[in-house]
Amino acid sequence: MLYKIPKKMKALKQIGPLPEEFLSNPNEIKKCLELIEVDVPKPGPGQVLVKVNRGSMNPNDLYHIRGVYSSTLNYPYPRGVGFEGAGVVVASGGGIIGRLRLGKRVSLYNKNGMFAEYVLADALKLIVLPDDVHFQDAASSVANPITGVGMAKWAKASGSKYFFITAAAGAVARMTMRVAHSYGLKSIAIVRREEQIQLCKEEGASYVLNQSDPNFEENLTALCKEVNCTYGFDCIGGEMPLTLIRALPQGSTLCMYGYFNTGPMSFQPQKLFNGWKIAFFETEYYVNSLSLLSRFLLSREVINNVNGMFRPKVHKQFKLENAFEAYAYYSNHMTDGKIQIVVGEEN
């Protein structure tokens, strides 16, 4: 099938970092993001061109526009924004896989910018969508589900029947708990606010602790000892890793899967010298560490559950030209559901 591809397209580009205090101000966001007209890129060997239908926002989108996201720290400005989305493959730069992907509806993760009318992608890293999966669901079927599967597999491989996870009301944590429960694991959800407790109970958490409780560390320590929890996830950073690793039994592992606090993290050397371990989970590096067969099986596990366990709750949608408002809104509603940037029409 031949597609009529224009020479120009609209793309959202970042021209400089945004100070954290301006995240909820769309007028300030407009000073660092621009919707501009650029040439439609041409795919090279092993690449395809995807006509974007929509993209989804994740916490790393906010880190990226602030200029503090570890995976894109050295990306020069102006640079693309948006990482996750879905669309249709409309051109191939050559190769068997690229030609086989032509005309396919796909979901993808793309560090070169997803909030644009067309994007380049590695033909081998696309997830081909079944006919019964809509773009609205597919656009959120990469980052959180793959992260949830990967983290759940790490927790299961640790041998611990229980694991804890901070920011448990967030989308990534809830996805991880869902997958882990399907693997037979039990979770200890750690939340930041009292009103998030019921949400985590509905996700099947065996225990829910509020980190704002003055006895939080004492309670977590006692609980980890009681259920022999030797694995935990944290995405808060700052002083929290020190608190968490003190609560874990000797020989346990604390895995960092993010950093709400972008400053230095606190650890206790005496713990690390005596059997406790620190690990770091980052989705792209996890996927790149897998064999082609393992990547295929991972994509099948995700896509086969998009209409079930991995189905996203889409909270609000914005047109591409209103992306400034989308960023501001998302910064204040991160646990309410998915925020999506709509570029094309659903089909």
mmCIF file of C-alpha atoms in Angstrom:
data_model
loop_
_atom_site.group_PDB
_atom_site.id
_atom_site.type_symbol
_atom_site.label_atom_id
_atom_site.label_comp_id
_atom_site.label_asym_id
_atom_site.label_seq_id
_atom_site.Cartn_x
_atom_site.Cartn_y
_atom_site.Cartn_z
ATOM 1 C CA MET A 1 0.000 0.000 0.000
ATOM 2 C CA LEU A 2 1.286 3.444 -0.914
ATOM 3 C CA TYR A 3 0.670 6.334 1.457
ATOM 4 C CA LYS A 4 0.611 9.993 0.533
ATOM 5 C CA ILE A 5 3.240 11.498 2.825
ATOM 6 C CA PRO A 6 3.516 15.315 3.010
ATOM 7 C CA LYS A 7 6.839 17.136 2.941
ATOM 8 C CA LYS A 8 6.079 19.124 6.107
ATOM 9 C CA MET A 9 4.533 18.240 9.463
ATOM 10 C CA LYS A 10 3.735 19.747 12.849
ATOM 11 C CA ALA A 11 5.930 18.730 15.756
ATOM 12 C CA LEU A 12 6.241 19.822 19.365
ATOM 13 C CA LYS A 13 9.834 20.824 20.112
ATOM 14 C CA GLN A 14 11.536 21.810 23.349
ATOM 15 C CA ILE A 15 13.837 24.814 23.047
ATOM 16 C CA GLY A 16 15.113 24.867 26.629
ATOM 17 C CA PRO A 17 14.598 23.418 30.146
ATOM 18 C CA LEU A 18 11.579 24.394 32.242
ATOM 19 C CA PRO A 19 12.097 25.316 35.937
ATOM 20 C CA GLU A 20 10.147 22.953 38.205
ATOM 21 C CA GLU A 21 8.070 25.774 39.729
ATOM 22 C CA PHE A 22 6.506 26.475 36.318
ATOM 23 C CA LEU A 23 5.239 22.931 35.613
ATOM 24 C CA SER A 24 1.606 23.877 36.273
ATOM 25 C CA ASN A 25 1.709 27.134 34.275
ATOM 26 C CA PRO A 26 0.900 26.657 30.550
ATOM 27 C CA ASN A 27 2.053 30.191 29.725
ATOM 28 C CA GLU A 28 5.506 29.447 31.139
ATOM 29 C CA ILE A 29 5.544 26.058 29.398
ATOM 30 C CA LYS A 30 5.002 27.867 26.090
ATOM 31 C CA LYS A 31 8.341 29.591 26.653
ATOM 32 C CA CYS A 32 10.202 26.280 26.479
ATOM 33 C CA LEU A 33 7.975 24.301 24.075
ATOM 34 C CA GLU A 34 7.009 25.278 20.535
ATOM 35 C CA LEU A 35 4.648 23.703 18.011
ATOM 36 C CA ILE A 36 6.495 24.213 14.743
ATOM 37 C CA GLU A 37 6.468 23.052 11.134
ATOM 38 C CA VAL A 38 9.398 20.838 10.161
ATOM 39 C CA ASP A 39 10.335 18.447 7.377
ATOM 40 C CA VAL A 40 8.864 14.967 7.582
ATOM 41 C CA PRO A 41 11.859 12.704 8.386
ATOM 42 C CA LYS A 42 12.898 9.945 6.007
ATOM 43 C CA PRO A 43 13.493 6.458 7.420
ATOM 44 C CA GLY A 44 16.944 4.940 7.068
ATOM 45 C CA PRO A 45 17.931 1.243 6.995
ATOM 46 C CA GLY A 46 16.063 -0.685 9.681
ATOM 47 C CA GLN A 47 13.753 2.261 10.358
ATOM 48 C CA VAL A 48 10.116 2.971 9.548
ATOM 49 C CA LEU A 49 8.033 6.138 9.444
ATOM 50 C CA VAL A 50 4.978 6.105 11.711
ATOM 51 C CA LYS A 51 2.002 8.404 11.189
ATOM 52 C CA VAL A 52 1.130 9.200 14.799
ATOM 53 C CA ASN A 53 -2.419 8.824 16.054
ATOM 54 C CA ARG A 54 -1.767 9.833 19.668
ATOM 55 C CA GLY A 55 0.803 9.849 22.437
ATOM 56 C CA SER A 56 0.583 9.345 26.203
ATOM 57 C CA MET A 57 2.173 11.250 29.068
ATOM 58 C CA ASN A 58 4.248 9.628 31.805
ATOM 59 C CA PRO A 59 6.326 11.036 34.693
ATOM 60 C CA ASN A 60 9.460 11.001 32.533
ATOM 61 C CA ASP A 61 7.782 13.568 30.250
ATOM 62 C CA LEU A 62 7.874 16.038 33.124
ATOM 63 C CA TYR A 63 11.485 15.189 33.983
ATOM 64 C CA HIS A 64 12.386 15.583 30.303
ATOM 65 C CA ILE A 65 11.002 19.108 29.895
ATOM 66 C CA ARG A 66 12.694 20.089 33.153
ATOM 67 C CA GLY A 67 15.993 18.895 31.698
ATOM 68 C CA VAL A 68 16.678 16.401 34.514
ATOM 69 C CA TYR A 69 15.668 13.078 32.894
ATOM 70 C CA SER A 70 18.722 10.810 33.079
ATOM 71 C CA SER A 71 18.116 9.157 29.694
ATOM 72 C CA THR A 72 17.997 12.450 27.771
ATOM 73 C CA LEU A 73 20.326 14.708 29.764
ATOM 74 C CA ASN A 74 22.693 15.118 26.822
ATOM 75 C CA TYR A 75 20.074 15.553 24.105
ATOM 76 C CA PRO A 76 20.674 18.940 22.433
ATOM 77 C CA TYR A 77 18.004 21.622 22.061
ATOM 78 C CA PRO A 78 15.748 21.985 20.185
ATOM 79 C CA ARG A 79 14.622 18.414 20.786
ATOM 80 C CA GLY A 80 11.480 16.317 20.508
ATOM 81 C CA VAL A 81 9.131 15.609 23.399
ATOM 82 C CA GLY A 82 6.871 12.688 24.230
ATOM 83 C CA PHE A 83 7.992 9.070 24.491
ATOM 84 C CA GLU A 84 5.030 6.719 24.132
ATOM 85 C CA GLY A 85 2.282 6.429 21.548
ATOM 86 C CA ALA A 86 0.629 4.606 18.666
ATOM 87 C CA GLY A 87 0.046 5.028 14.952
ATOM 88 C CA VAL A 88 0.364 3.449 11.495
ATOM 89 C CA VAL A 89 3.566 2.523 9.660
ATOM 90 C CA VAL A 90 3.480 4.438 6.352
ATOM 91 C CA ALA A 91 7.032 4.074 4.991
ATOM 92 C CA SER A 92 10.067 1.813 5.376
ATOM 93 C CA GLY A 93 13.752 2.572 5.018
ATOM 94 C CA GLY A 94 14.435 -0.962 3.864
ATOM 95 C CA GLY A 95 14.870 -4.406 5.355
ATOM 96 C CA ILE A 96 12.534 -7.365 5.680
ATOM 97 C CA ILE A 97 11.072 -6.329 9.041
ATOM 98 C CA GLY A 98 10.425 -2.770 7.895
ATOM 99 C CA ARG A 99 8.602 -3.976 4.775
ATOM 100 C CA LEU A 100 6.532 -6.402 6.848
ATOM 101 C CA ARG A 101 5.495 -3.533 9.147
ATOM 102 C CA LEU A 102 4.109 -1.358 6.312
ATOM 103 C CA GLY A 103 0.440 -0.593 6.915
ATOM 104 C CA LYS A 104 0.496 -2.103 10.403
ATOM 105 C CA ARG A 105 -1.079 -0.370 13.380
ATOM 106 C CA VAL A 106 1.595 -0.241 16.072
ATOM 107 C CA SER A 107 2.463 1.047 19.526
ATOM 108 C CA LEU A 108 5.955 2.256 20.304
ATOM 109 C CA TYR A 109 8.349 3.967 22.689
ATOM 110 C CA ASN A 110 10.417 6.660 21.009
ATOM 111 C CA LYS A 111 13.042 8.827 22.751
ATOM 112 C CA ASN A 112 13.325 11.187 19.766
ATOM 113 C CA GLY A 113 9.873 12.670 20.375
ATOM 114 C CA MET A 114 6.368 11.221 20.059
ATOM 115 C CA PHE A 115 4.292 14.410 20.034
ATOM 116 C CA ALA A 116 4.442 15.026 16.295
ATOM 117 C CA GLU A 117 2.475 14.071 13.184
ATOM 118 C CA TYR A 118 5.169 11.627 12.019
ATOM 119 C CA VAL A 119 8.050 9.923 13.853
ATOM 120 C CA LEU A 120 10.884 7.574 12.957
ATOM 121 C CA ALA A 121 11.100 4.250 14.772
ATOM 122 C CA ASP A 122 13.230 1.117 14.877
ATOM 123 C CA ALA A 123 11.258 -1.539 12.975
ATOM 124 C CA LEU A 124 12.332 -4.221 15.469
ATOM 125 C CA LYS A 125 10.986 -2.326 18.492
ATOM 126 C CA LEU A 126 7.388 -1.882 17.371
ATOM 127 C CA ILE A 127 4.446 -3.712 18.912
ATOM 128 C CA VAL A 128 1.985 -4.724 16.180
ATOM 129 C CA LEU A 129 -1.604 -4.256 17.337
ATOM 130 C CA PRO A 130 -4.418 -6.787 16.970
ATOM 131 C CA ASP A 131 -7.533 -5.494 15.197
ATOM 132 C CA ASP A 132 -9.529 -5.327 18.439
ATOM 133 C CA VAL A 133 -7.076 -2.968 20.184
ATOM 134 C CA HIS A 134 -7.884 0.725 19.722
ATOM 135 C CA PHE A 135 -5.253 3.434 19.492
ATOM 136 C CA GLN A 136 -6.531 4.976 22.734
ATOM 137 C CA ASP A 137 -5.545 1.839 24.632
ATOM 138 C CA ALA A 138 -2.474 1.049 22.528
ATOM 139 C CA ALA A 139 -0.927 4.497 23.069
ATOM 140 C CA SER A 140 -0.502 3.621 26.749
ATOM 141 C CA SER A 141 0.508 -0.010 26.213
ATOM 142 C CA VAL A 142 4.278 0.343 26.262
ATOM 143 C CA ALA A 143 5.842 2.219 29.188
ATOM 144 C CA ASN A 144 3.694 1.197 32.158
ATOM 145 C CA PRO A 145 2.870 -2.407 31.144
ATOM 146 C CA ILE A 146 6.450 -3.238 30.138
ATOM 147 C CA THR A 147 7.765 -1.575 33.295
ATOM 148 C CA GLY A 148 5.203 -3.451 35.375
ATOM 149 C CA VAL A 149 6.109 -6.789 33.803
ATOM 150 C CA GLY A 150 9.849 -6.170 34.119
ATOM 151 C CA MET A 151 9.695 -5.063 37.741
ATOM 152 C CA ALA A 152 7.376 -7.922 38.682
ATOM 153 C CA LYS A 153 9.780 -10.391 37.065
ATOM 154 C CA TRP A 154 12.681 -8.901 39.053
ATOM 155 C CA ALA A 155 10.703 -9.154 42.284
ATOM 156 C CA LYS A 156 9.757 -12.767 41.554
ATOM 157 C CA ALA A 157 13.358 -13.665 40.678
ATOM 158 C CA SER A 158 14.460 -12.346 44.090
ATOM 159 C CA GLY A 159 12.681 -15.240 45.804
ATOM 160 C CA SER A 160 10.766 -12.947 48.156
ATOM 161 C CA LYS A 161 7.048 -13.721 48.428
ATOM 162 C CA TYR A 162 6.375 -10.095 49.400
ATOM 163 C CA PHE A 163 7.661 -6.828 48.003
ATOM 164 C CA PHE A 164 6.919 -3.205 48.871
ATOM 165 C CA ILE A 165 6.567 -0.301 46.479
ATOM 166 C CA THR A 166 6.458 3.456 47.103
ATOM 167 C CA ALA A 167 4.170 5.931 45.300
ATOM 168 C CA ALA A 168 1.852 2.938 45.166
ATOM 169 C CA ALA A 169 -1.143 4.973 43.962
ATOM 170 C CA GLY A 170 0.750 5.900 40.786
ATOM 171 C CA ALA A 171 0.120 4.212 37.445
ATOM 172 C CA VAL A 172 3.464 2.368 37.289
ATOM 173 C CA ALA A 173 3.163 1.014 40.822
ATOM 174 C CA ARG A 174 -0.423 -0.124 40.320
ATOM 175 C CA MET A 175 0.544 -1.871 37.094
ATOM 176 C CA THR A 176 3.479 -3.568 38.846
ATOM 177 C CA MET A 177 1.220 -4.791 41.645
ATOM 178 C CA ARG A 178 -1.303 -6.165 39.139
ATOM 179 C CA VAL A 179 1.329 -8.139 37.250
ATOM 180 C CA ALA A 180 3.094 -9.307 40.414
ATOM 181 C CA HIS A 181 -0.180 -10.574 41.877
ATOM 182 C CA SER A 182 -0.752 -12.594 38.678
ATOM 183 C CA TYR A 183 2.703 -14.129 39.297
ATOM 184 C CA GLY A 184 1.669 -15.159 42.815
ATOM 185 C CA LEU A 185 3.459 -12.368 44.717
ATOM 186 C CA LYS A 186 2.001 -10.214 47.492
ATOM 187 C CA SER A 187 2.481 -6.459 47.804
ATOM 188 C CA ILE A 188 2.972 -3.861 50.503
ATOM 189 C CA ALA A 189 1.766 -0.551 49.095
ATOM 190 C CA ILE A 190 3.363 2.629 50.457
ATOM 191 C CA VAL A 191 1.323 5.766 49.801
ATOM 192 C CA ARG A 192 1.776 9.461 50.510
ATOM 193 C CA ARG A 193 -1.787 10.410 51.386
ATOM 194 C CA GLU A 194 -4.583 8.811 53.396
ATOM 195 C CA GLU A 195 -7.079 9.003 50.510
ATOM 196 C CA GLN A 196 -4.817 6.739 48.399
ATOM 197 C CA ILE A 197 -5.140 3.787 50.776
ATOM 198 C CA GLN A 198 -8.452 2.531 49.388
ATOM 199 C CA LEU A 199 -7.159 2.720 45.801
ATOM 200 C CA CYS A 200 -4.298 0.373 46.654
ATOM 201 C CA LYS A 201 -6.578 -2.007 48.526
ATOM 202 C CA GLU A 202 -8.722 -2.210 45.391
ATOM 203 C CA GLU A 203 -5.570 -3.180 43.468
ATOM 204 C CA GLY A 204 -5.153 -6.135 45.812
ATOM 205 C CA ALA A 205 -2.350 -4.880 48.059
ATOM 206 C CA SER A 206 -1.969 -7.128 51.110
ATOM 207 C CA TYR A 207 -0.913 -4.189 53.284
ATOM 208 C CA VAL A 208 -1.001 -0.412 52.820
ATOM 209 C CA LEU A 209 1.243 1.938 54.802
ATOM 210 C CA ASN A 210 1.194 5.740 54.804
ATOM 211 C CA GLN A 211 4.701 7.211 54.720
ATOM 212 C CA SER A 212 3.344 10.330 56.463
ATOM 213 C CA ASP A 213 2.600 8.285 59.579
ATOM 214 C CA PRO A 214 5.096 9.234 62.335
ATOM 215 C CA ASN A 215 5.623 5.502 63.016
ATOM 216 C CA PHE A 216 6.062 4.608 59.343
ATOM 217 C CA GLU A 217 9.634 3.282 59.540
ATOM 218 C CA GLU A 218 8.910 1.294 62.687
ATOM 219 C CA ASN A 219 5.755 -0.194 61.135
ATOM 220 C CA LEU A 220 7.494 -1.077 57.861
ATOM 221 C CA THR A 221 10.416 -2.674 59.710
ATOM 222 C CA ALA A 222 8.079 -4.822 61.786
ATOM 223 C CA LEU A 223 6.009 -5.810 58.754
ATOM 224 C CA CYS A 224 9.038 -6.738 56.625
ATOM 225 C CA LYS A 225 10.282 -8.939 59.447
ATOM 226 C CA GLU A 226 6.855 -10.528 59.980
ATOM 227 C CA VAL A 227 6.255 -11.494 56.316
ATOM 228 C CA ASN A 228 9.970 -11.861 55.417
ATOM 229 C CA CYS A 229 9.842 -9.158 52.751
ATOM 230 C CA THR A 230 13.332 -8.901 51.254
ATOM 231 C CA TYR A 231 12.624 -6.851 48.107
ATOM 232 C CA GLY A 232 11.330 -3.332 47.634
ATOM 233 C CA PHE A 233 10.875 -0.628 44.987
ATOM 234 C CA ASP A 234 11.299 3.107 45.467
ATOM 235 C CA CYS A 235 10.773 6.040 43.105
ATOM 236 C CA ILE A 236 10.906 8.876 45.636
ATOM 237 C CA GLY A 237 14.634 9.204 46.273
ATOM 238 C CA GLY A 238 16.084 11.821 48.592
ATOM 239 C CA GLU A 239 15.983 10.545 52.177
ATOM 240 C CA MET A 240 13.482 7.762 51.453
ATOM 241 C CA PRO A 241 16.008 5.073 50.326
ATOM 242 C CA LEU A 242 17.779 5.391 53.683
ATOM 243 C CA THR A 243 14.496 4.823 55.536
ATOM 244 C CA LEU A 244 13.520 1.891 53.352
ATOM 245 C CA ILE A 245 16.804 0.027 53.444
ATOM 246 C CA ARG A 246 16.878 0.333 57.247
ATOM 247 C CA ALA A 247 13.494 -1.406 57.306
ATOM 248 C CA LEU A 248 14.575 -4.361 55.158
ATOM 249 C CA PRO A 249 16.136 -7.533 56.641
ATOM 250 C CA GLN A 250 19.816 -8.246 55.992
ATOM 251 C CA GLY A 251 20.485 -9.512 52.473
ATOM 252 C CA SER A 252 17.534 -7.608 51.004
ATOM 253 C CA THR A 253 17.470 -5.539 47.808
ATOM 254 C CA LEU A 254 16.076 -2.048 47.291
ATOM 255 C CA CYS A 255 15.387 -1.299 43.614
ATOM 256 C CA MET A 256 15.079 2.324 42.482
ATOM 257 C CA TYR A 257 12.588 2.804 39.646
ATOM 258 C CA GLY A 258 12.515 6.593 39.577
ATOM 259 C CA TYR A 259 13.312 9.722 41.562
ATOM 260 C CA PHE A 260 10.604 12.246 42.427
ATOM 261 C CA ASN A 261 13.329 14.046 44.368
ATOM 262 C CA THR A 262 15.934 14.789 41.688
ATOM 263 C CA GLY A 263 18.675 15.669 44.195
ATOM 264 C CA PRO A 264 21.146 13.284 45.882
ATOM 265 C CA MET A 265 19.865 10.045 47.436
ATOM 266 C CA SER A 266 20.761 8.931 50.950
ATOM 267 C CA PHE A 267 22.058 5.429 51.698
ATOM 268 C CA GLN A 268 23.781 3.881 54.717
ATOM 269 C CA PRO A 269 27.231 2.474 53.823
ATOM 270 C CA GLN A 270 27.211 0.073 56.780
ATOM 271 C CA LYS A 271 24.117 -1.600 55.318
ATOM 272 C CA LEU A 272 25.592 -1.897 51.827
ATOM 273 C CA PHE A 273 28.822 -3.361 53.242
ATOM 274 C CA ASN A 274 26.853 -6.029 55.110
ATOM 275 C CA GLY A 275 24.675 -7.712 52.521
ATOM 276 C CA TRP A 276 22.022 -5.183 51.524
ATOM 277 C CA LYS A 277 21.926 -4.318 47.814
ATOM 278 C CA ILE A 278 20.760 -1.437 45.609
ATOM 279 C CA ALA A 279 19.441 -2.016 42.078
ATOM 280 C CA PHE A 280 18.081 0.359 39.442
ATOM 281 C CA PHE A 281 15.265 -0.403 36.987
ATOM 282 C CA GLU A 282 14.964 1.626 33.768
ATOM 283 C CA THR A 283 12.560 0.372 31.122
ATOM 284 C CA GLU A 284 14.629 1.022 28.003
ATOM 285 C CA TYR A 285 17.747 -0.608 29.433
ATOM 286 C CA TYR A 286 15.658 -3.549 30.603
ATOM 287 C CA VAL A 287 14.210 -4.090 27.122
ATOM 288 C CA ASN A 288 17.616 -3.696 25.459
ATOM 289 C CA SER A 289 19.028 -6.378 27.771
ATOM 290 C CA LEU A 290 16.576 -8.955 26.418
ATOM 291 C CA SER A 291 17.102 -11.279 23.474
ATOM 292 C CA LEU A 292 14.927 -10.842 20.381
ATOM 293 C CA LEU A 293 12.851 -13.854 21.450
ATOM 294 C CA SER A 294 12.391 -12.456 24.960
ATOM 295 C CA ARG A 295 11.367 -9.082 23.522
ATOM 296 C CA PHE A 296 8.805 -10.798 21.300
ATOM 297 C CA LEU A 297 7.382 -12.775 24.232
ATOM 298 C CA LEU A 298 7.267 -9.604 26.342
ATOM 299 C CA SER A 299 5.386 -7.709 23.621
ATOM 300 C CA ARG A 300 2.926 -10.613 23.290
ATOM 301 C CA GLU A 301 2.318 -10.679 27.048
ATOM 302 C CA VAL A 302 1.617 -6.946 26.994
ATOM 303 C CA ILE A 303 -0.566 -6.774 23.898
ATOM 304 C CA ASN A 304 -2.583 -9.875 24.854
ATOM 305 C CA ASN A 305 -3.609 -8.082 28.049
ATOM 306 C CA VAL A 306 -4.225 -4.559 26.696
ATOM 307 C CA ASN A 307 -7.972 -5.086 26.841
ATOM 308 C CA GLY A 308 -7.690 -6.648 30.287
ATOM 309 C CA MET A 309 -5.076 -6.285 33.021
ATOM 310 C CA PHE A 310 -3.100 -3.613 31.142
ATOM 311 C CA ARG A 311 -6.055 -1.563 29.920
ATOM 312 C CA PRO A 312 -5.300 2.070 30.773
ATOM 313 C CA LYS A 313 -7.699 4.489 32.402
ATOM 314 C CA VAL A 314 -7.644 7.477 30.049
ATOM 315 C CA HIS A 315 -8.521 10.506 32.137
ATOM 316 C CA LYS A 316 -8.278 13.366 29.631
ATOM 317 C CA GLN A 317 -7.253 14.035 26.035
ATOM 318 C CA PHE A 318 -5.726 17.142 24.460
ATOM 319 C CA LYS A 319 -5.117 18.096 20.831
ATOM 320 C CA LEU A 320 -1.497 18.526 19.760
ATOM 321 C CA GLU A 321 -1.884 22.304 19.625
ATOM 322 C CA ASN A 322 -3.048 22.267 23.269
ATOM 323 C CA ALA A 323 -0.089 20.250 24.533
ATOM 324 C CA PHE A 324 1.026 23.150 26.781
ATOM 325 C CA GLU A 325 -2.207 22.834 28.759
ATOM 326 C CA ALA A 326 -1.768 19.039 28.788
ATOM 327 C CA TYR A 327 1.616 19.276 30.519
ATOM 328 C CA ALA A 328 0.277 21.710 33.100
ATOM 329 C CA TYR A 329 -2.794 19.577 33.755
ATOM 330 C CA TYR A 330 -0.813 16.339 34.025
ATOM 331 C CA SER A 331 1.585 17.829 36.578
ATOM 332 C CA ASN A 332 -1.386 18.226 38.957
ATOM 333 C CA HIS A 333 -3.306 15.033 38.086
ATOM 334 C CA MET A 334 -0.667 12.319 37.746
ATOM 335 C CA THR A 335 -2.630 9.651 39.635
ATOM 336 C CA ASP A 336 -6.026 10.357 38.036
ATOM 337 C CA GLY A 337 -5.396 8.372 34.857
ATOM 338 C CA LYS A 338 -3.686 8.719 31.498
ATOM 339 C CA ILE A 339 -3.327 12.081 29.758
ATOM 340 C CA GLN A 340 -3.077 11.713 25.982
ATOM 341 C CA ILE A 341 -2.038 14.027 23.140
ATOM 342 C CA VAL A 342 -4.293 13.318 20.144
ATOM 343 C CA VAL A 343 -2.721 13.883 16.734
ATOM 344 C CA GLY A 344 -4.904 11.866 14.313
ATOM 345 C CA GLU A 345 -8.328 10.260 14.204
ATOM 346 C CA GLU A 346 -9.125 6.929 15.855
ATOM 347 C CA ASN A 347 -9.456 3.909 13.583
#
